[in-house]
Amino acid sequence: MSGGDVDPRWEPLAGRLPDGAFEIGKDGAGLLVVGFDGSGPSRNALAYAAGLARRDNASLLVVFVESLNSASLWFFAGSPIIPDSAADLTEDLKEELRGSGVPWRFVSVRGDAARELETLASSYMADAIVVGRSRHSLFGSVAGALAKRARRTVLIVP
């Protein structure tokens, strides 16, 4: 989007509906929130969500959640693992979604990943949250936290 054009799909739905109103939608998804950090599982989640969005004529809100302490902690601990920057992830997304025909927007936020994904999905009234399964225990992961407490459909992609 450019030049000040505002696509209503990218505004939180709560601000587009009168108070107390609810959306009577179509069959299938309209908007999917996808957790993406550049890892293999998040790439699998993105691919799955893009295919689902293409079939349902839906849009993707791709979200990178940076932990509140990740950058400073990694730097001071001297760890060789440095989280991808939002700019790097945007380039990855352009490559991953090229030719998919799916409208998408990238958002980068800081905080607890499960909480931020749920908050964004709620404010945009998304149909589902799609995340990749952690290589570690499911119950200590973002996917596990969402599966336990999310108030909407959560798709966990292996």
Coordinates of C-alpha atoms in Angstrom, one line a residue:
M1 CA 0.0 0.0 0.0
S2 CA 1.2 3.5 -0.7
G3 CA 0.2 7.1 -0.8
G4 CA -2.0 7.1 2.2
D5 CA -4.5 4.5 0.9
V6 CA -6.0 2.6 3.8
D7 CA -7.1 -0.9 3.2
P8 CA -9.8 -1.7 5.8
R9 CA -8.4 -5.3 6.2
W10 CA -5.4 -3.8 8.0
E11 CA -7.4 -1.9 10.6
P12 CA -8.5 -3.7 13.8
L13 CA -12.0 -4.9 13.2
A14 CA -13.2 -3.6 16.6
G15 CA -12.9 0.0 15.2
R16 CA -14.8 -0.9 12.0
L17 CA -17.9 -2.4 13.7
P18 CA -20.5 -0.6 15.8
D19 CA -20.3 -1.4 19.5
G20 CA -22.0 -4.7 20.3
A21 CA -22.1 -5.8 16.6
F22 CA -20.5 -9.0 15.3
E23 CA -19.3 -10.0 11.9
I24 CA -21.4 -12.3 9.8
G25 CA -18.7 -13.6 7.5
K26 CA -18.1 -16.1 4.8
D27 CA -17.2 -19.7 5.0
G28 CA -13.5 -20.1 5.5
A29 CA -10.9 -17.8 6.9
G30 CA -10.7 -14.1 6.2
L31 CA -7.5 -13.2 8.1
L32 CA -4.9 -15.5 9.6
V33 CA -2.2 -14.3 12.1
V34 CA 1.0 -16.2 11.6
G35 CA 3.9 -16.2 14.0
F36 CA 7.2 -15.9 12.0
D37 CA 10.8 -15.7 13.3
G38 CA 12.6 -17.2 10.3
S39 CA 13.1 -20.6 11.9
G40 CA 12.2 -23.8 10.0
P41 CA 8.9 -24.4 12.0
S42 CA 7.8 -20.8 11.4
R43 CA 8.5 -21.2 7.7
N44 CA 6.4 -24.3 7.7
A45 CA 3.6 -22.4 9.5
L46 CA 3.9 -19.6 6.9
A47 CA 3.7 -22.0 4.0
Y48 CA 0.7 -23.7 5.4
A49 CA -1.1 -20.4 6.2
A50 CA -0.3 -19.0 2.7
G51 CA -1.9 -22.1 1.1
L52 CA -4.9 -21.9 3.3
A53 CA -5.2 -18.1 2.7
R54 CA -4.9 -18.6 -1.1
R55 CA -7.7 -21.3 -1.1
D56 CA -10.0 -19.2 1.2
N57 CA -9.2 -15.8 -0.5
A58 CA -7.9 -14.6 2.9
S59 CA -5.1 -12.3 4.1
L60 CA -2.1 -12.9 6.3
L61 CA -0.9 -10.8 9.2
V62 CA 2.6 -12.1 9.7
V63 CA 4.0 -11.3 13.2
F64 CA 7.5 -11.3 14.5
V65 CA 7.6 -11.0 18.3
E66 CA 10.9 -10.0 19.8
S67 CA 11.3 -11.0 23.4
L68 CA 11.7 -8.0 25.7
N69 CA 15.1 -9.1 26.8
S70 CA 16.4 -10.9 23.7
A71 CA 18.7 -8.3 22.1
S72 CA 20.3 -7.0 25.2
L73 CA 20.6 -10.4 26.8
W74 CA 22.1 -12.0 23.8
F75 CA 24.5 -9.1 23.4
F76 CA 25.7 -9.1 27.0
A77 CA 25.9 -12.9 27.3
G78 CA 28.1 -13.1 24.3
S79 CA 25.9 -15.7 22.6
P80 CA 26.6 -16.4 19.0
I81 CA 22.8 -16.7 18.4
I82 CA 21.4 -13.3 17.4
P83 CA 17.7 -13.0 16.6
D84 CA 16.8 -12.0 13.0
S85 CA 16.1 -8.4 12.7
A86 CA 12.7 -7.3 11.4
A87 CA 14.3 -5.9 8.2
D88 CA 15.9 -9.3 7.5
L89 CA 12.6 -11.1 8.1
T90 CA 10.8 -8.7 5.8
E91 CA 13.2 -9.8 3.0
D92 CA 12.6 -13.4 3.9
L93 CA 8.9 -12.9 3.7
K94 CA 9.0 -11.3 0.3
E95 CA 10.9 -14.3 -0.9
E96 CA 8.7 -16.8 0.8
L97 CA 5.4 -15.2 -0.4
R98 CA 6.5 -14.2 -3.9
G99 CA 4.0 -15.4 -6.4
S100 CA 1.5 -16.7 -3.8
G101 CA -1.1 -14.1 -4.7
V102 CA -1.9 -13.7 -1.0
P103 CA -2.2 -10.2 0.5
W104 CA -0.1 -9.9 3.6
R105 CA 1.3 -7.4 6.1
F106 CA 4.3 -7.8 8.4
V107 CA 4.2 -6.5 12.0
S108 CA 7.1 -6.6 14.5
V109 CA 6.3 -6.2 18.2
R110 CA 8.1 -6.8 21.5
G111 CA 6.8 -8.8 24.3
D112 CA 5.7 -12.4 25.2
A113 CA 5.1 -14.2 21.9
A114 CA 1.9 -16.1 22.9
R115 CA 0.4 -13.0 24.5
E116 CA 1.2 -10.7 21.6
L117 CA -0.1 -13.1 18.9
E118 CA -3.3 -13.5 20.8
T119 CA -3.7 -9.8 21.4
L120 CA -3.2 -9.0 17.7
A121 CA -5.5 -11.8 16.6
S122 CA -8.1 -10.4 19.0
S123 CA -7.8 -6.8 17.9
Y124 CA -8.0 -7.8 14.2
M125 CA -10.7 -10.4 14.9
A126 CA -8.6 -12.9 13.0
D127 CA -10.0 -16.3 12.3
A128 CA -7.0 -18.3 13.5
I129 CA -3.4 -18.1 14.7
V130 CA -0.9 -20.3 12.9
V131 CA 2.4 -21.1 14.5
G132 CA 5.1 -23.7 14.0
R133 CA 5.7 -26.4 16.5
S134 CA 8.8 -26.0 18.6
R135 CA 11.6 -28.5 18.3
H136 CA 11.5 -28.6 22.1
S137 CA 8.7 -29.7 24.4
L138 CA 5.3 -28.4 23.2
F139 CA 4.3 -27.4 26.8
G140 CA 7.1 -24.9 27.2
S141 CA 6.6 -23.3 23.8
V142 CA 4.6 -20.5 22.2
A143 CA 2.4 -23.1 20.5
G144 CA 1.7 -24.8 23.8
A145 CA 0.9 -21.6 25.5
L146 CA -1.5 -20.6 22.7
A147 CA -3.1 -24.1 22.7
K148 CA -3.8 -23.7 26.4
R149 CA -5.2 -20.2 26.6
A150 CA -6.0 -18.8 23.1
R151 CA -9.6 -17.7 22.6
R152 CA -9.6 -18.6 18.9
T153 CA -8.5 -21.4 16.7
V154 CA -4.8 -22.2 16.9
L155 CA -3.2 -24.2 14.1
I156 CA 0.2 -25.8 15.1
V157 CA 2.1 -26.8 12.1
P158 CA 4.9 -29.5 12.5

